[in-house]
PDB file of C-alpha atoms in Angstrom:
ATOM      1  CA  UNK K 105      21.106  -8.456  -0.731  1.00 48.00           C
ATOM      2  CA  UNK K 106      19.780  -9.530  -3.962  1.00 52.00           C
ATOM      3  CA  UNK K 107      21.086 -12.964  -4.994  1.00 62.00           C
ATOM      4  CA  UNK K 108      18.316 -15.623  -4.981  1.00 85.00           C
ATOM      5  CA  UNK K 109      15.111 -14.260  -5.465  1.00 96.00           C
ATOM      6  CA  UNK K 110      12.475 -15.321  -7.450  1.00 98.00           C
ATOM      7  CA  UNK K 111       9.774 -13.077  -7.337  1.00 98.00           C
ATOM      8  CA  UNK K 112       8.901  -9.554  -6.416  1.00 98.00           C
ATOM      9  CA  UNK K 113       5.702  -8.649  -4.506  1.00 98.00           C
ATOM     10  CA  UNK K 114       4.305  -5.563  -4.568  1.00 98.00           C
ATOM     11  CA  UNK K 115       1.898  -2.922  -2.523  1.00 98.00           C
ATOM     12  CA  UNK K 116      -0.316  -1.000  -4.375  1.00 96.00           C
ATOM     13  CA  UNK K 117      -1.321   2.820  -2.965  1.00 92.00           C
ATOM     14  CA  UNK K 118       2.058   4.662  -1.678  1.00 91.00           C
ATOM     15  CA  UNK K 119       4.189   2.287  -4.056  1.00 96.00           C
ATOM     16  CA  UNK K 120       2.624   1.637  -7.232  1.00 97.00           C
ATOM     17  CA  UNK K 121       0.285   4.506  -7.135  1.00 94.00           C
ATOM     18  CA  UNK K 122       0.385   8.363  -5.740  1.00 85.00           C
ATOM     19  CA  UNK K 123      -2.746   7.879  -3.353  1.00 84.00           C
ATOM     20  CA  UNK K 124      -1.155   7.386   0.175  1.00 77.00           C
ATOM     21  CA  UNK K 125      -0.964  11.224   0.202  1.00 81.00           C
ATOM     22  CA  UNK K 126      -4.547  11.846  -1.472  1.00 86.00           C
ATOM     23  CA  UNK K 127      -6.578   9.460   1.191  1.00 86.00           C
ATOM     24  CA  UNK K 128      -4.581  10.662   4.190  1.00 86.00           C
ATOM     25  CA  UNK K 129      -5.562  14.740   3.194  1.00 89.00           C
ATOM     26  CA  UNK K 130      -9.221  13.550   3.100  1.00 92.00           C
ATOM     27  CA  UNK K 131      -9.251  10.964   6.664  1.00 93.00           C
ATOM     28  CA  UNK K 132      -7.549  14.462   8.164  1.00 94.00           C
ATOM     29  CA  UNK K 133     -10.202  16.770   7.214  1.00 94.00           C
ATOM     30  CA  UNK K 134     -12.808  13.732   7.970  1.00 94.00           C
ATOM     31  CA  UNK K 135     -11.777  13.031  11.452  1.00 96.00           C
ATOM     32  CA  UNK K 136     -11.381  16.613  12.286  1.00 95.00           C
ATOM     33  CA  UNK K 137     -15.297  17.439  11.409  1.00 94.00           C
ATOM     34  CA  UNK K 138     -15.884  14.590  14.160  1.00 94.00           C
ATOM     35  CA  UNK K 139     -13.078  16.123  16.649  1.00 95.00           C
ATOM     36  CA  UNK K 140     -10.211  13.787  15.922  1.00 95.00           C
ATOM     37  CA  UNK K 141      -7.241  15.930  15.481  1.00 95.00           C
ATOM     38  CA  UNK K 142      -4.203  13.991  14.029  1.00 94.00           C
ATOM     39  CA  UNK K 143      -0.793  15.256  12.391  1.00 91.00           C
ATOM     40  CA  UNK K 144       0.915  14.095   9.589  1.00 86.00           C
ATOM     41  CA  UNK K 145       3.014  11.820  11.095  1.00 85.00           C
ATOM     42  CA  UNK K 146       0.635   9.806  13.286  1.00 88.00           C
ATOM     43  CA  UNK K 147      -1.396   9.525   9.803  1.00 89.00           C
ATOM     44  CA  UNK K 148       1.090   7.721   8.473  1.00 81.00           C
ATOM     45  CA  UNK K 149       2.311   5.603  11.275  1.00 81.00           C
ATOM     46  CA  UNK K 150      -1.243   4.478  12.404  1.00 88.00           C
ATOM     47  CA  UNK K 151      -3.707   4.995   9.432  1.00 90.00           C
ATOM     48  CA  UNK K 152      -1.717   4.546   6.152  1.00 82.00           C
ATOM     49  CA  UNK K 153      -1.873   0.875   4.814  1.00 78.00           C
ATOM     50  CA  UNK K 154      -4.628  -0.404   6.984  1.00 84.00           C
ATOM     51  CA  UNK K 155      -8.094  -1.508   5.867  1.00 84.00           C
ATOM     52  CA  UNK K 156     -10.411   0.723   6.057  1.00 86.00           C
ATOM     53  CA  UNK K 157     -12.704  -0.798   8.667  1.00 88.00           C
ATOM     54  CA  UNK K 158      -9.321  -1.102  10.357  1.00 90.00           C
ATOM     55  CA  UNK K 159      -8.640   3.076  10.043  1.00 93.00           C
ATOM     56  CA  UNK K 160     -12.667   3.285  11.702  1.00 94.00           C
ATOM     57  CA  UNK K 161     -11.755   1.233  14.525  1.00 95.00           C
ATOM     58  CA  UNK K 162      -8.376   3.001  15.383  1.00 95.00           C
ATOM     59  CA  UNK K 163      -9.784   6.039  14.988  1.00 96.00           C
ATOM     60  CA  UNK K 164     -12.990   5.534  17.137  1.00 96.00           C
ATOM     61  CA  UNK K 165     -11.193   3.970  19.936  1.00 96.00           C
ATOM     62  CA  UNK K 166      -8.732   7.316  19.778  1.00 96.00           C
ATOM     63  CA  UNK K 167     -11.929   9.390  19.665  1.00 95.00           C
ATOM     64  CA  UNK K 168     -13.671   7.196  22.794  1.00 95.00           C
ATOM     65  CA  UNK K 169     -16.793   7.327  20.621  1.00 95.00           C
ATOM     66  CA  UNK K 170     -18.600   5.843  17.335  1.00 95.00           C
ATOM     67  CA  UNK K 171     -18.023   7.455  13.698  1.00 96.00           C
ATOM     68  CA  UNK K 172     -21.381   8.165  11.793  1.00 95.00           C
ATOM     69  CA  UNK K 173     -22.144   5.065  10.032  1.00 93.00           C
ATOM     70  CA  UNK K 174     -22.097   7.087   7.011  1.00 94.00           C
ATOM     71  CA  UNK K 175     -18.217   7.860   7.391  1.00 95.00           C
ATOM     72  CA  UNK K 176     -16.639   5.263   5.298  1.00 93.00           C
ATOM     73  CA  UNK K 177     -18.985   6.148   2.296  1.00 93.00           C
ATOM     74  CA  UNK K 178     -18.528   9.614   2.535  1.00 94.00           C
ATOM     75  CA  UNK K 179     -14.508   8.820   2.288  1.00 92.00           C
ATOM     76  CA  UNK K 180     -15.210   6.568  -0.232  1.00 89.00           C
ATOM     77  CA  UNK K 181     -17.111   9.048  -2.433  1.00 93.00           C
ATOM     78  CA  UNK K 182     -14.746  11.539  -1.948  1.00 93.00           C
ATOM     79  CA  UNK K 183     -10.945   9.657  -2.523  1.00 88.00           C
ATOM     80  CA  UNK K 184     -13.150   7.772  -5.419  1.00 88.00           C
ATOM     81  CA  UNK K 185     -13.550  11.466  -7.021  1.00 91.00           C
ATOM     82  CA  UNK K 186     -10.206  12.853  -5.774  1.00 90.00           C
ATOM     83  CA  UNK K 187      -8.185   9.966  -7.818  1.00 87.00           C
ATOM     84  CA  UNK K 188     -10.736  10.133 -11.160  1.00 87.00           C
ATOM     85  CA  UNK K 189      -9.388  13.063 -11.678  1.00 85.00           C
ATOM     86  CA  UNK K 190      -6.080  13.167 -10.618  1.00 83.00           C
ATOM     87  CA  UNK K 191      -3.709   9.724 -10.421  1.00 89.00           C
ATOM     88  CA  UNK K 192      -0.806   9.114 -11.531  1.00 88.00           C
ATOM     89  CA  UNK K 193       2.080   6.281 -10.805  1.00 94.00           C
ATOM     90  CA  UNK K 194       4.595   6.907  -8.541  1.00 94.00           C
ATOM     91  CA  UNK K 195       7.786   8.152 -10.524  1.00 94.00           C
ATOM     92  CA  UNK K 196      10.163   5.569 -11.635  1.00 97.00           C
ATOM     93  CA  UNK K 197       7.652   2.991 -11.768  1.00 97.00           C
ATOM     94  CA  UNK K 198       7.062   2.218 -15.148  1.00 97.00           C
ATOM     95  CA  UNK K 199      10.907   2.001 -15.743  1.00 97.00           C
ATOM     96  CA  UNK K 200      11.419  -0.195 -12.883  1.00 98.00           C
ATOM     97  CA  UNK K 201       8.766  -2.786 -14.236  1.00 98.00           C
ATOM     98  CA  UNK K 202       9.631  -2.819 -17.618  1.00 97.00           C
ATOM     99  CA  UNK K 203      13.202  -3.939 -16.078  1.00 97.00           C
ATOM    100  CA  UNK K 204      11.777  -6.862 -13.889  1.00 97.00           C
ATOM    101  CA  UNK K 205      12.229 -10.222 -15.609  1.00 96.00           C
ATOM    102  CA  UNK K 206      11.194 -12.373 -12.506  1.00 98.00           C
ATOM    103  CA  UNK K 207       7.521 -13.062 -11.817  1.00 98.00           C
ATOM    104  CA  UNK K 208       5.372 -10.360  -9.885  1.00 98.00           C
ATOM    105  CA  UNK K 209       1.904  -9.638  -8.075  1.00 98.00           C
ATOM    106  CA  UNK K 210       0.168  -7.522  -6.288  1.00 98.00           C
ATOM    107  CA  UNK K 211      -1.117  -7.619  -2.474  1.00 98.00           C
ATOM    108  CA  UNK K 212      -3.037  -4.725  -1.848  1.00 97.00           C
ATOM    109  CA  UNK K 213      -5.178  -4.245   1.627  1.00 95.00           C
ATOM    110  CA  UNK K 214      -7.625  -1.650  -0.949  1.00 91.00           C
ATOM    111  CA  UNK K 215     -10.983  -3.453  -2.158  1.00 92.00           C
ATOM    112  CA  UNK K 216     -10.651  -5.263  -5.635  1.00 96.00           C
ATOM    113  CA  UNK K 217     -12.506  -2.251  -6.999  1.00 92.00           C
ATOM    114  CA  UNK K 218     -10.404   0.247  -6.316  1.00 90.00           C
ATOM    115  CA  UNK K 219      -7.467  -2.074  -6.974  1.00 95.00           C
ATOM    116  CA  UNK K 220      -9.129  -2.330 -10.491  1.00 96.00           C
ATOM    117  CA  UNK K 221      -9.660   1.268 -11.287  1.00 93.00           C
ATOM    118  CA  UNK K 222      -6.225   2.274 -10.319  1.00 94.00           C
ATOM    119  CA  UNK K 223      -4.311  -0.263 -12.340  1.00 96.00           C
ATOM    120  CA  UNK K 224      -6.553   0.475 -15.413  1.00 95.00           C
ATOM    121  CA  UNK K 225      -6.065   4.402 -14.721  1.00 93.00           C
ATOM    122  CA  UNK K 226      -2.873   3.826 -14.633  1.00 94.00           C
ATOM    123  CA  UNK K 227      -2.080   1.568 -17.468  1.00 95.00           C
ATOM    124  CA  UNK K 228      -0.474  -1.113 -15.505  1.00 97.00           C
ATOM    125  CA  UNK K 229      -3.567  -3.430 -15.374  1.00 97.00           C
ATOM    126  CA  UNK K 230      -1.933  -6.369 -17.466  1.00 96.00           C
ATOM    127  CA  UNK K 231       1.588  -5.890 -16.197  1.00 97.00           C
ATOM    128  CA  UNK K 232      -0.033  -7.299 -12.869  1.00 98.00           C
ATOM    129  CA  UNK K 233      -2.047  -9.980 -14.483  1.00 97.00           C
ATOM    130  CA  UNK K 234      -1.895 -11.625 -10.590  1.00 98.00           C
ATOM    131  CA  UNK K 235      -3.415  -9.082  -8.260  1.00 98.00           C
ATOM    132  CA  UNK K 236      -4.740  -9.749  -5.211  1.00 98.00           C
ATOM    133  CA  UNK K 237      -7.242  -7.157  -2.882  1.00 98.00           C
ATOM    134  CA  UNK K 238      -8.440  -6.981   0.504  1.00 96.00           C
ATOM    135  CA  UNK K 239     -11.396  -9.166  -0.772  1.00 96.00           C
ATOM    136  CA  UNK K 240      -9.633 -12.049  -1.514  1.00 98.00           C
ATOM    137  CA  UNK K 241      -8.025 -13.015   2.196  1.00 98.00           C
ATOM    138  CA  UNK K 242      -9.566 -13.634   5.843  1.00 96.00           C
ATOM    139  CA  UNK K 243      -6.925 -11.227   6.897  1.00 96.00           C
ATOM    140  CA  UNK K 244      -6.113  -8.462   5.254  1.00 96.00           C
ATOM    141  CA  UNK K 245      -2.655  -6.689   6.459  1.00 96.00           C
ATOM    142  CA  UNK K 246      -1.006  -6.882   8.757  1.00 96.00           C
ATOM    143  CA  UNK K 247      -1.388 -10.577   8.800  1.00 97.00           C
ATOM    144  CA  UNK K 248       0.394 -12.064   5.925  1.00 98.00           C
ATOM    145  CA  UNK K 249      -2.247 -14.142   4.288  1.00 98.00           C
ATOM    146  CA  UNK K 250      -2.184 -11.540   1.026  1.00 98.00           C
ATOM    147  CA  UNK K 251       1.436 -12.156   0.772  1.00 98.00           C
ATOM    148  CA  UNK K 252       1.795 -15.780   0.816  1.00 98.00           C
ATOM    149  CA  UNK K 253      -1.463 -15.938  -1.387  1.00 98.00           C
ATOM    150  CA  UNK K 254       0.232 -14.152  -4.173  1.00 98.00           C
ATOM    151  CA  UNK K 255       3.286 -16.128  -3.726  1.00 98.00           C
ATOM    152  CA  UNK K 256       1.667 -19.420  -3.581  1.00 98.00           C
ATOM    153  CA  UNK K 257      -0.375 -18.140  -6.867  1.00 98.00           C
ATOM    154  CA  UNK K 258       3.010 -17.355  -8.676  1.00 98.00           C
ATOM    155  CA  UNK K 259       4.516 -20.643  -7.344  1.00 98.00           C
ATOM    156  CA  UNK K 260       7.243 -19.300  -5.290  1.00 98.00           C
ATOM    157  CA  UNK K 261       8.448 -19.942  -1.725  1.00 98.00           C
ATOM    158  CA  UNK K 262       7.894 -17.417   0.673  1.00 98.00           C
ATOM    159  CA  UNK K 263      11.398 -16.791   1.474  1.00 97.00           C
ATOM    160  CA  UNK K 264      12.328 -16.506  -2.432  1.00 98.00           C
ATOM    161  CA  UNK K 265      10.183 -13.257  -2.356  1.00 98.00           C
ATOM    162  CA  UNK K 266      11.164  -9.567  -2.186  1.00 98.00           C
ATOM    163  CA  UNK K 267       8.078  -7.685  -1.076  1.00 98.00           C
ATOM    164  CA  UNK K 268       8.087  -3.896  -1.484  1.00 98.00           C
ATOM    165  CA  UNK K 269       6.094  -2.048   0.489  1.00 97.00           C
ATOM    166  CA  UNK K 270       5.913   1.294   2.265  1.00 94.00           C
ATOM    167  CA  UNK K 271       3.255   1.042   5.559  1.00 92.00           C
ATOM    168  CA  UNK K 272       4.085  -0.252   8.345  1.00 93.00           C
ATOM    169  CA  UNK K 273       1.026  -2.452   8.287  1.00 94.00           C
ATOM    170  CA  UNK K 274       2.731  -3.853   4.694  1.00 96.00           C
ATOM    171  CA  UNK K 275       6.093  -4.369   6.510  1.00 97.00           C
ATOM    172  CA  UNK K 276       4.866  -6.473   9.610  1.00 97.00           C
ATOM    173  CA  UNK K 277       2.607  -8.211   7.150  1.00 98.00           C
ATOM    174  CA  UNK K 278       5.647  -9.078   4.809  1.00 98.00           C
ATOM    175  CA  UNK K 279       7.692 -10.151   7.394  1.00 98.00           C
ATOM    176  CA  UNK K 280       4.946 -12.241   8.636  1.00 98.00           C
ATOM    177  CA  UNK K 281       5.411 -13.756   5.674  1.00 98.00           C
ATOM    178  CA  UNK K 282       8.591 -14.853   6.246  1.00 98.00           C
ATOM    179  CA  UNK K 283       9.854 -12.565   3.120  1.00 98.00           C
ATOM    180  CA  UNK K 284      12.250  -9.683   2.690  1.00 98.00           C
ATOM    181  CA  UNK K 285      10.650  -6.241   2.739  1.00 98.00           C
ATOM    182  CA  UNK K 286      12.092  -3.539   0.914  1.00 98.00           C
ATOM    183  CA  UNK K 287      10.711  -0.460   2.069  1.00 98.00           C
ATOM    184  CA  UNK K 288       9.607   2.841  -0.176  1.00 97.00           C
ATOM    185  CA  UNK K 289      10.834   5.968   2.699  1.00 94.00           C
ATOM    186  CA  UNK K 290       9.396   8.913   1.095  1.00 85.00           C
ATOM    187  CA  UNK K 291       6.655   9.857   3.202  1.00 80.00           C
ATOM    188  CA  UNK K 292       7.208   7.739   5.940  1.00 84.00           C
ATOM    189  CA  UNK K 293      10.344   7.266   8.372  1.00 89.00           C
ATOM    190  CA  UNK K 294      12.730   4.858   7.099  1.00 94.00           C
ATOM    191  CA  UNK K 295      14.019   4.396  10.749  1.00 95.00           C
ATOM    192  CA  UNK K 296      10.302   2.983  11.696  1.00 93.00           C
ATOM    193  CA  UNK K 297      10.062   1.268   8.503  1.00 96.00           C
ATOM    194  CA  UNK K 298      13.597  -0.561   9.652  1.00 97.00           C
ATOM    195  CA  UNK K 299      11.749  -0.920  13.580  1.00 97.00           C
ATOM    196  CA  UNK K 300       8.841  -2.880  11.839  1.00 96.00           C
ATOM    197  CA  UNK K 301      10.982  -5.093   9.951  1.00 98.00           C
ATOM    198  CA  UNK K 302      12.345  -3.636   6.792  1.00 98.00           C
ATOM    199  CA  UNK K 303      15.614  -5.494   5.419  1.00 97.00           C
ATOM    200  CA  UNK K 304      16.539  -2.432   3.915  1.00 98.00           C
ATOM    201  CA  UNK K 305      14.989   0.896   2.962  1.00 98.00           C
ATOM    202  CA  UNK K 306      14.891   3.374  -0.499  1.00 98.00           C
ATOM    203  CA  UNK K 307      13.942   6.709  -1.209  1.00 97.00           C
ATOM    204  CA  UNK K 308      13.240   6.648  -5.395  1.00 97.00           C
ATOM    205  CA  UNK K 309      12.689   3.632  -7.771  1.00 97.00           C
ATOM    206  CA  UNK K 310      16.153   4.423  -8.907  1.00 97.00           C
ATOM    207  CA  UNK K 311      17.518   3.072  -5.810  1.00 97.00           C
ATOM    208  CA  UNK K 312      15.681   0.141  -5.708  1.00 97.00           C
ATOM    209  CA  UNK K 313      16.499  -0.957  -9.502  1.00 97.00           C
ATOM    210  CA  UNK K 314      20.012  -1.008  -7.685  1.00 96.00           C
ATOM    211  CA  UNK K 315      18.957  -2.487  -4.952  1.00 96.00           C
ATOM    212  CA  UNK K 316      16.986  -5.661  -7.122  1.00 97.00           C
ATOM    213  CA  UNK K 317      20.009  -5.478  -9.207  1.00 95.00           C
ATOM    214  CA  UNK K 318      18.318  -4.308 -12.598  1.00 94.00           C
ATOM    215  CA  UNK K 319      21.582  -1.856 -13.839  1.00 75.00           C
TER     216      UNK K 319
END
């Protein structure tokens, strides 16, 4: 599963950092002020991963109707204040990356600002000195271009990359890529993870160490 890779490619919110959860809480409580009710699930599965102009347009054509043009600020504001107080790395991480001897990036569909603040929160701001955002491609996920810019910037082929992601929108856009996706299944069904692509799916960082073959 492991032999002959070259570099390891890595999603930011849901993988790197505990925000998937935080910025699905508030888009539930948003949409439901404007009369979109949506469960858990269907957050995950339709919302989680995608830009956020993306997450507007799903959710007006679900709704039949516009969102306030003030909508995406108002998230903004209030995931921006959720996460400076409360952030942390998703367990594991640290030890998993301080294991990895092969080049990495990032590819993260967030905006380089929050992509910033959450790697210097975080501590892990020069551990991915090559980070790319939403910003910084045409096409943000689920079309590959983030993936094969951050390989191209590390100097690796596409298909000597391990990508690890945990949205579906990550998965297609690895696979896109014509790289292996190794999918995070804790909040999100590992059998629609493996629909959308995934090579093969894990549940802590534990498992993937053994997975990349870091014991």
């Amino acid at each position: 599963m492991t032999d002959q890779y070259k570099a390891i490619l890595f999603d930011c919110d849901g993988v790197i950092v505990d925000t998937e959860n935080i910025s699905n809480r508030i888009l539930k409580r948003q949409f439901a002020r404007y009369g979109l009710i949506v469960d858990d699930a269907m957050l995950h599965e339709r919302f989680s991963g995608y830009s956020s102009k993306k997450n507007i347009e799903t959710a007006e054509q679900m709704l039949g109707k516009a969102l306030p043009e003030s909508f995406e600020r108002e998230f903004r504001e209030e995931f921006q204040d959720t996460i400076n107080h409360h952030l942390e790395p998703i367990h594991g991480v640290c030890q998993l990356l301080s294991k990895i001897t092969v080049p990495i990036a990032m590819a993260t569909n967030a905006r380089r600002d929050e992509m910033e603040f959450k790697l210097q929160k975080i501590g892990l701001a020069e551990r991915f000195a090559t980070r790319f955002s939403f910003d910084d491609v045409a096409n943000g996920k689920p079309f590959p271009d983030l993936y094969l810019k951050a390989a191209a910037a590390l100097g690796v082929a596409p298909e000597d990359c391990i990508v690890i992601e945990d949205s579906i929108a990550g998965i297609t856009a690895g696979r896109a890529a014509g790289m292996r996706v190794f999918a995070f299944s804790e909040t999100l069904s590992a059998n629609k993870q493996t629909a959308a692509g995934a090579t093969v799916c894990f549940n802590t960082m534990e498992e993937l160490e053994k997975l990349l073959g870091l014991h």
